[in-house]
Short mmCIF file of C-alpha atoms and ligand atoms in Angstrom, two decimals:
data_model
loop_
_atom_site.label_atom_id
_atom_site.label_comp_id
_atom_site.label_asym_id
_atom_site.label_seq_id
_atom_site.Cartn_x
_atom_site.Cartn_y
_atom_site.Cartn_z
CA MET A 276 -11.38 -12.32 -4.74
CA GLY A 277 -8.53 -10.18 -3.66
CA LEU A 278 -6.99 -7.27 -4.89
CA GLY A 279 -3.01 -6.96 -5.89
CA LEU A 280 -1.41 -3.49 -5.93
CA ALA A 281 1.22 -4.09 -8.48
CA ALA A 282 -0.20 -1.25 -10.70
CA LEU A 283 -1.65 0.98 -8.01
CA GLY A 284 1.64 1.49 -6.02
CA ARG A 285 3.75 3.08 -8.78
CA PRO A 286 3.89 4.99 -11.68
CA GLY A 287 5.23 2.11 -14.08
CA TYR A 288 4.09 -1.25 -14.68
CA ILE A 289 4.08 -3.96 -17.16
CA ASN A 290 0.46 -4.69 -17.57
CA ILE A 291 -0.99 -3.56 -20.59
CA GLY A 292 -2.82 -0.06 -20.93
CA HIS A 293 -1.21 0.82 -17.42
CA ALA A 294 -0.12 4.24 -18.42
CA ASP A 295 -3.98 5.00 -20.20
CA ASP A 296 -5.68 4.00 -16.89
CA LEU A 297 -3.54 6.07 -14.60
CA GLY A 298 -3.99 9.06 -17.06
CA HIS A 299 -0.46 9.41 -16.98
CA ASP A 300 -0.76 11.33 -13.74
CA TYR A 301 1.90 10.18 -11.53
CA ASP A 302 1.43 12.74 -8.86
CA VAL A 303 1.85 10.78 -5.72
CA GLY A 304 -1.56 12.30 -3.95
CA ALA A 305 -3.21 11.55 -7.18
CA MET A 306 -2.13 8.30 -7.15
CA GLN A 307 -2.85 7.52 -3.30
CA ALA A 308 -6.30 8.76 -4.18
CA ARG A 309 -6.48 6.45 -7.05
CA ALA A 310 -5.34 3.43 -4.78
CA GLY A 311 -7.57 4.58 -1.94
CA ALA A 312 -10.96 4.76 -4.19
CA VAL A 313 -10.18 1.19 -5.71
CA LEU A 314 -9.50 -0.13 -2.41
CA ASP A 315 -12.87 1.42 -1.23
CA ALA A 316 -14.81 -0.35 -4.19
CA ALA A 317 -12.98 -3.55 -3.26
CA TRP A 318 -14.07 -3.29 0.15
CA ALA A 319 -17.63 -2.40 -0.53
CA ALA A 320 -17.93 -5.58 -2.92
CA GLY A 321 -16.44 -7.79 -0.25
CA VAL A 322 -12.99 -7.92 -1.07
CA ARG A 323 -10.91 -8.87 2.12
CA TYR A 324 -7.64 -10.01 0.87
CA PHE A 325 -5.00 -7.26 -0.20
CA ASP A 326 -1.62 -8.34 -1.57
CA ALA A 327 1.23 -5.83 -1.83
CA ALA A 328 5.14 -6.25 -2.13
CA ARG A 329 8.06 -4.01 -0.88
CA SER A 330 8.96 -3.26 -4.61
CA TYR A 331 5.38 -2.26 -5.92
CA GLY A 332 6.81 1.71 -5.39
CA ARG A 333 4.43 2.82 -2.30
CA ALA A 334 2.05 -0.08 -2.47
CA GLU A 335 2.49 -0.72 1.30
CA GLU A 336 2.35 2.71 2.42
CA PHE A 337 -0.91 3.55 0.46
CA LEU A 338 -2.32 0.28 1.79
CA ALA A 339 -1.13 1.28 5.09
CA GLY A 340 -2.59 4.52 5.18
CA TRP A 341 -5.96 3.25 3.83
CA LEU A 342 -6.00 0.82 6.44
CA SER A 343 -5.51 3.56 9.27
CA SER A 344 -7.69 6.18 7.75
CA ARG A 345 -10.81 3.72 7.12
CA GLY A 346 -10.29 2.14 10.57
CA LYS A 347 -9.71 -1.49 9.10
CA ALA A 348 -8.81 -3.57 12.46
CA PRO A 349 -6.02 -6.11 11.79
CA ASP A 350 -8.74 -9.22 12.36
CA ALA A 351 -11.13 -7.49 9.68
CA VAL A 352 -8.78 -8.07 6.64
CA THR A 353 -5.91 -10.28 5.27
CA VAL A 354 -2.55 -8.67 4.02
CA GLY A 355 0.07 -10.18 2.14
CA SER A 356 3.28 -8.58 1.07
CA LYS A 357 6.67 -9.76 -0.15
CA TRP A 358 10.36 -9.54 0.18
CA GLY A 359 12.99 -9.96 -2.31
CA TYR A 360 13.03 -7.21 -4.86
CA THR A 361 13.50 -3.97 -4.06
CA TYR A 362 12.12 -0.80 -5.92
CA THR A 363 14.42 1.34 -8.20
CA ALA A 364 12.65 3.17 -10.48
CA GLY A 365 12.57 6.31 -8.38
CA TRP A 366 8.91 7.16 -9.12
CA ARG A 367 9.86 7.11 -12.86
CA VAL A 368 8.22 5.20 -15.90
CA SER A 369 11.17 4.89 -17.87
CA ALA A 370 13.52 3.70 -15.45
CA ALA A 371 16.86 1.82 -16.19
CA GLN A 372 15.88 -0.66 -13.78
CA HIS A 373 12.47 -0.88 -12.27
CA GLU A 374 13.21 -3.17 -9.36
CA VAL A 375 16.49 -5.47 -8.12
CA LYS A 376 16.10 -8.98 -7.21
CA GLN A 377 18.22 -10.43 -4.30
CA HIS A 378 16.76 -13.21 -2.12
CA SER A 379 19.68 -12.68 0.46
CA LEU A 380 19.24 -12.65 4.42
CA ALA A 381 20.24 -8.87 4.52
CA THR A 382 17.31 -8.26 2.44
CA LEU A 383 15.04 -10.37 4.08
CA GLU A 384 16.43 -8.68 7.23
CA ARG A 385 15.73 -4.89 5.75
CA GLN A 386 12.84 -5.30 4.22
CA ILE A 387 10.73 -7.21 6.89
CA ALA A 388 11.49 -4.13 8.72
CA GLU A 389 10.29 -2.13 6.31
CA SER A 390 6.95 -4.00 5.82
CA ARG A 391 6.49 -3.89 9.57
CA GLU A 392 7.22 -0.25 9.90
CA ARG A 393 4.33 0.39 7.31
CA LEU A 394 1.77 -2.63 7.94
CA GLY A 395 2.34 -3.28 11.46
CA ALA A 396 -0.28 -6.04 13.14
CA HIS A 397 -1.83 -5.57 9.79
CA LEU A 398 0.91 -7.95 8.05
CA ASP A 399 -0.49 -11.69 7.98
CA LEU A 400 1.68 -13.32 5.14
CA TYR A 401 4.99 -12.73 4.07
CA GLN A 402 6.04 -14.28 0.65
CA ILE A 403 9.30 -14.92 -0.85
CA HIS A 404 8.86 -12.45 -4.28
CA SER A 405 9.18 -14.59 -7.13
CA ALA A 406 11.30 -17.69 -5.66
CA THR A 407 12.77 -19.52 -8.66
CA MET A 408 15.14 -22.73 -8.48
CA GLU A 409 18.24 -20.40 -9.94
CA SER A 410 17.59 -17.81 -7.28
CA GLY A 411 18.79 -20.66 -4.49
CA VAL A 412 16.31 -19.40 -1.88
CA LEU A 413 15.02 -22.62 -1.14
CA GLU A 414 18.43 -23.86 -0.45
CA ASP A 415 19.66 -21.05 2.13
CA PRO A 416 19.57 -22.27 5.48
CA ASP A 417 19.91 -18.91 7.15
CA VAL A 418 17.08 -17.39 5.03
CA LEU A 419 14.65 -20.62 5.79
CA GLU A 420 15.51 -20.10 9.43
CA ARG A 421 14.63 -16.67 9.53
CA LEU A 422 11.21 -17.09 7.87
CA ALA A 423 10.42 -19.90 10.11
CA ARG A 424 10.96 -17.43 12.87
CA LEU A 425 8.72 -14.96 11.76
CA ARG A 426 6.42 -17.72 11.29
CA GLN A 427 6.74 -18.60 15.22
CA GLN A 428 5.55 -15.07 15.76
CA GLY A 429 2.33 -15.40 13.83
CA VAL A 430 3.15 -14.17 10.47
CA ALA A 431 2.12 -16.98 7.68
CA ILE A 432 4.99 -17.62 5.24
CA GLY A 433 4.29 -18.02 1.05
CA LEU A 434 6.21 -17.63 -2.01
CA SER A 435 5.43 -16.51 -5.17
CA LEU A 436 6.06 -18.23 -8.71
CA SER A 437 7.24 -16.75 -11.87
CA GLY A 438 7.99 -18.30 -15.16
CA PRO A 439 8.06 -21.83 -16.94
CA ARG A 440 9.36 -23.86 -14.16
CA GLN A 441 6.76 -22.58 -11.67
CA ALA A 442 5.79 -26.24 -10.69
CA ASP A 443 9.15 -27.43 -9.94
CA THR A 444 10.14 -24.41 -7.65
CA LEU A 445 6.75 -25.33 -5.81
CA GLN A 446 7.25 -28.92 -5.59
CA ARG A 447 10.76 -28.07 -4.26
CA ALA A 448 9.11 -25.54 -1.85
CA MET A 449 7.02 -28.30 -0.17
CA HIS A 450 9.88 -30.24 0.60
CA VAL A 451 11.29 -27.74 2.97
CA ARG A 452 11.72 -28.38 6.55
CA VAL A 453 12.88 -26.10 9.13
CA ASP A 454 13.40 -28.10 12.44
CA GLY A 455 11.20 -30.94 10.87
CA ALA A 456 8.24 -28.67 10.04
CA PRO A 457 6.89 -27.67 6.55
CA LEU A 458 7.67 -23.89 6.29
CA PHE A 459 5.40 -22.64 3.64
CA ASP A 460 1.62 -22.07 4.21
CA ALA A 461 0.54 -20.56 1.03
CA VAL A 462 1.67 -20.19 -2.66
CA GLN A 463 0.88 -17.26 -5.00
CA ALA A 464 1.05 -18.40 -8.91
CA THR A 465 0.19 -17.52 -12.07
CA TRP A 466 -2.32 -19.48 -13.53
CA ASN A 467 -4.75 -18.22 -16.72
CA LEU A 468 -6.34 -19.56 -19.54
CA LEU A 469 -3.23 -19.13 -21.56
CA GLU A 470 -0.80 -20.70 -19.15
CA ARG A 471 -2.05 -23.61 -17.23
CA SER A 472 0.91 -25.67 -16.73
CA ALA A 473 1.52 -25.19 -12.71
CA GLU A 474 -1.82 -26.61 -12.36
CA PRO A 475 -1.42 -30.30 -11.01
CA ALA A 476 1.44 -28.89 -8.75
CA LEU A 477 -0.85 -26.03 -7.59
CA ARG A 478 -3.61 -28.93 -6.94
CA ALA A 479 -1.12 -30.95 -4.68
CA ALA A 480 -0.16 -27.95 -2.73
CA HIS A 481 -3.89 -27.20 -1.98
CA ASP A 482 -4.56 -30.73 -1.02
CA ALA A 483 -1.43 -30.60 1.26
CA GLY A 484 -3.06 -27.52 3.17
CA LEU A 485 -1.16 -24.76 1.52
CA GLY A 486 -3.41 -21.75 0.62
CA VAL A 487 -3.42 -21.16 -3.15
CA ILE A 488 -3.37 -17.34 -4.50
CA ILE A 489 -3.59 -16.86 -8.16
CA LYS A 490 -2.11 -13.73 -9.77
CA GLU A 491 -2.10 -12.61 -13.35
CA ALA A 492 -5.20 -14.09 -13.94
CA LEU A 493 -5.91 -11.94 -17.15
CA ALA A 494 -2.20 -12.31 -18.35
CA ASN A 495 -1.35 -8.84 -17.47
CA GLY A 496 -4.09 -7.37 -19.42
CA ARG A 497 -3.79 -9.89 -22.53
CA LEU A 498 -7.11 -11.71 -21.48
CA THR A 499 -9.23 -8.20 -21.96
CA ASP A 500 -11.03 -6.60 -24.43
CA ARG A 501 -8.54 -4.26 -25.16
CA ASN A 502 -6.12 -6.75 -26.64
CA ARG A 503 -6.29 -6.19 -30.37
CA ALA A 504 -2.94 -7.77 -30.98
CA PRO A 505 -2.97 -9.86 -34.27
CA GLU A 506 -1.52 -12.87 -32.63
CA PHE A 507 -4.18 -12.81 -29.95
CA ALA A 508 -6.90 -12.96 -32.78
CA ALA A 509 -7.10 -16.62 -32.96
CA HIS A 510 -7.78 -16.82 -29.16
CA ARG A 511 -10.15 -14.03 -29.51
CA ARG A 512 -12.13 -16.19 -32.15
CA GLN A 513 -12.61 -18.73 -29.26
CA LEU A 514 -13.48 -16.46 -26.39
CA GLU A 515 -15.68 -14.41 -28.08
CA PRO A 516 -18.87 -16.91 -28.62
CA VAL A 517 -18.63 -17.69 -24.91
CA VAL A 518 -18.41 -14.34 -23.93
CA ARG A 519 -21.90 -13.87 -25.91
CA ARG A 520 -23.53 -16.92 -24.90
CA LEU A 521 -22.73 -15.83 -21.03
CA SER A 522 -23.59 -12.08 -21.51
CA CYS A 523 -19.79 -11.45 -19.71
CA THR A 524 -16.95 -9.78 -20.71
CA ILE A 525 -13.53 -11.45 -21.50
CA ASP A 526 -11.70 -10.42 -18.28
CA ALA A 527 -15.15 -11.75 -16.37
CA LEU A 528 -14.68 -15.09 -18.24
CA ALA A 529 -11.00 -15.54 -17.45
CA LEU A 530 -11.35 -14.71 -13.98
CA ALA A 531 -14.46 -17.20 -13.75
CA ALA A 532 -12.14 -19.65 -15.24
CA VAL A 533 -9.84 -19.33 -11.93
CA LEU A 534 -12.93 -19.32 -9.70
CA ALA A 535 -14.04 -22.66 -11.06
CA GLN A 536 -10.76 -24.38 -10.30
CA PRO A 537 -11.63 -26.45 -6.82
CA TRP A 538 -7.95 -26.08 -5.53
CA VAL A 539 -7.98 -21.87 -5.56
CA ASP A 540 -8.42 -20.05 -2.46
CA VAL A 541 -8.16 -16.42 -3.80
CA VAL A 542 -7.92 -15.07 -7.41
CA LEU A 543 -6.46 -11.42 -7.53
CA SER A 544 -7.91 -8.70 -9.56
CA GLY A 545 -5.04 -6.47 -10.52
CA ALA A 546 -7.40 -3.73 -11.43
CA ALA A 547 -5.70 0.06 -11.28
CA THR A 548 -9.29 1.79 -11.98
CA VAL A 549 -12.57 1.31 -10.01
CA ASP A 550 -14.28 0.55 -13.43
CA HIS A 551 -11.93 -2.28 -13.98
CA LEU A 552 -12.06 -3.77 -10.73
CA ARG A 553 -16.05 -3.72 -10.99
CA SER A 554 -15.92 -5.59 -14.26
CA ASN A 555 -13.71 -7.96 -12.83
CA LEU A 556 -15.61 -8.90 -9.76
CA THR A 557 -18.80 -9.71 -12.12
CA ALA A 558 -16.61 -12.88 -12.82
CA LEU A 559 -18.40 -14.18 -9.37
CA ASP A 560 -21.95 -13.98 -11.44
CA VAL A 561 -20.26 -15.74 -14.44
CA ARG A 562 -22.31 -19.18 -14.99
CA TRP A 563 -19.34 -21.29 -15.55
CA ASP A 564 -20.03 -24.99 -16.98
CA ALA A 565 -18.59 -27.78 -18.56
CA ALA A 566 -19.42 -26.85 -22.11
CA THR A 567 -17.70 -23.41 -21.06
CA ALA A 568 -14.46 -24.90 -20.01
CA ARG A 569 -14.59 -27.49 -23.05
CA ALA A 570 -15.04 -24.57 -25.37
CA LEU A 571 -11.96 -23.10 -23.82
CA GLU A 572 -10.03 -26.04 -23.51
CA SER A 573 -7.65 -24.93 -26.67
CA VAL A 574 -7.28 -21.40 -25.73
CA VAL A 575 -3.73 -22.13 -24.28
CA GLU A 576 -0.01 -21.01 -25.08
CA ASP A 577 3.00 -23.04 -24.77
CA PRO A 578 4.59 -22.02 -21.23
CA ALA A 579 7.88 -21.07 -23.01
CA ASN A 580 6.56 -18.86 -25.28
CA TYR A 581 3.83 -17.59 -22.65
CA TRP A 582 6.83 -16.42 -20.49
CA ASP A 583 8.60 -14.95 -23.45
CA THR A 584 5.39 -12.88 -24.25
CA ARG A 585 5.36 -11.85 -20.85
CA SER A 586 8.95 -10.93 -20.69
CA ARG A 587 8.69 -8.73 -23.59
CA LEU A 588 5.56 -6.46 -22.07
CA GLU A 589 6.91 -2.91 -22.09
CA TRP A 590 6.99 -0.93 -18.71
CA ASN A 591 4.30 1.74 -19.27
N1 NAP B 134 5.77 -12.28 -8.79
C1 NAP B 134 4.50 -11.90 -8.06
O1 NAP B 134 4.45 -12.33 -6.89
C2 NAP B 134 3.40 -11.02 -8.52
C3 NAP B 134 3.68 -10.83 -10.40
C4 NAP B 134 2.62 -10.44 -10.61
C5 NAP B 134 1.42 -10.01 -10.08
N2 NAP B 134 1.57 -10.26 -8.62
C6 NAP B 134 0.19 -9.60 -7.69
O2 NAP B 134 -0.91 -10.40 -8.31
C7 NAP B 134 -1.69 -8.80 -8.84
C8 NAP B 134 -2.71 -9.07 -10.15
O3 NAP B 134 -2.29 -9.21 -11.27
P1 NAP B 134 -1.55 -8.37 -12.36
O4 NAP B 134 -1.88 -7.14 -12.33
O5 NAP B 134 -0.25 -8.82 -12.82
O6 NAP B 134 -1.96 -9.14 -13.71
P2 NAP B 134 -4.04 -9.64 -14.24
O7 NAP B 134 -4.89 -9.47 -13.40
O8 NAP B 134 -3.57 -10.65 -15.13
O9 NAP B 134 -3.67 -8.28 -15.25
C9 NAP B 134 -4.22 -6.95 -15.05
C10 NAP B 134 -4.44 -6.29 -16.29
O10 NAP B 134 -5.89 -6.38 -17.02
C11 NAP B 134 -6.27 -5.01 -17.27
N3 NAP B 134 -7.72 -5.04 -17.14
C12 NAP B 134 -8.53 -5.79 -15.95
N4 NAP B 134 -9.82 -5.57 -16.35
C13 NAP B 134 -9.73 -4.68 -17.51
C14 NAP B 134 -10.78 -4.27 -18.20
N5 NAP B 134 -12.05 -4.43 -18.01
N6 NAP B 134 -10.73 -3.84 -19.58
C15 NAP B 134 -9.45 -3.63 -19.84
N7 NAP B 134 -8.27 -3.90 -18.92
C16 NAP B 134 -8.26 -4.56 -17.92
C17 NAP B 134 -5.71 -4.24 -15.80
O11 NAP B 134 -5.85 -2.73 -16.27
P3 NAP B 134 -5.54 -1.99 -15.10
O12 NAP B 134 -4.45 -2.41 -14.10
O13 NAP B 134 -4.70 -0.57 -15.64
O14 NAP B 134 -6.91 -1.68 -14.71
C18 NAP B 134 -4.50 -4.53 -16.02
O15 NAP B 134 -3.50 -4.23 -17.44
C19 NAP B 134 -0.86 -7.79 -8.73
O16 NAP B 134 -1.50 -6.57 -8.48
C20 NAP B 134 -0.22 -8.38 -7.67
O17 NAP B 134 -0.24 -8.26 -6.55
C21 NAP B 134 2.22 -10.91 -8.21
#
């Protein structure tokens, strides 16, 4: 399991309950201390992959500070970051615009310099943040060549996916060649009990040798005990007997569902508190079996509805 810093690096995020979990305390020092405590707990539990992005506020800075203050050598951890979104919220929860997407060569040049300035030799993996068919990034020869050059310098290249067409984008990405060589080493995608549509494409990517990192395993907090929304009640009725039988929590069960997939290399926890992280990590102890998989087969949403619900989550 890895730890993502989307909820730790900035005051506002779309995860359910984010503001409550931060105690509405957005002091930079307090947020850095919180990130450090969650990173310490993750490290102590054996987590060695950490995921950031230029747009996660001060996530790269917090991670770099933690790596340096705890004396973690580059070869002791794997660090991924992303380029393509610029953070524009100005450390506010209610910003007109939280991030601006631009997959241009100019953004890549600026953000790789910023990421390297913070993470230095710790930066192992650089991902296009939310590549989509519409963004055109997979057809931009200048961007692809620049990424290939980074790869020659020893940084693995990845892309993250979002939206109902994750599979199409991944299939397109797997055909990208620069000077005859495949460009991508890894893909980060959403797969969870509610949204499994990218599974065949992710399995193919894994079989082709790409690393597969799964994000949003808890559907941004919807697959947790705190989700009391009436429209989730039917799913809850299916999840609860399984949770009781396996003596686990809903979040651990949802993460265990990901860990059970043979084509997954890393699943991210997006916890913003040490308690949530610890609860998430109990997924490693869940005794997943075929009966569990069958019982949860129909806990699934139509992909268009899933992504529509996600797009309506409030920044908090
Ligand atoms: N496009 C992209 O590239 C992209 C997009 C999204 C995410 N990511 C990466 O994936 C990482 C993980 O994904 P994620 O944070 O989006 O989503 P997630 O894992 O689906 O959801 C995390 C949410 O579940 C809540 N939670 C966890 N355990 C809980 C518990 N025991 N009880 C109640 N609530 C609990 C968390 O609360 P707290 O956080 O408040 O503890 C948070 O709201 C991110 O940090 C980021 O690195 C990448």
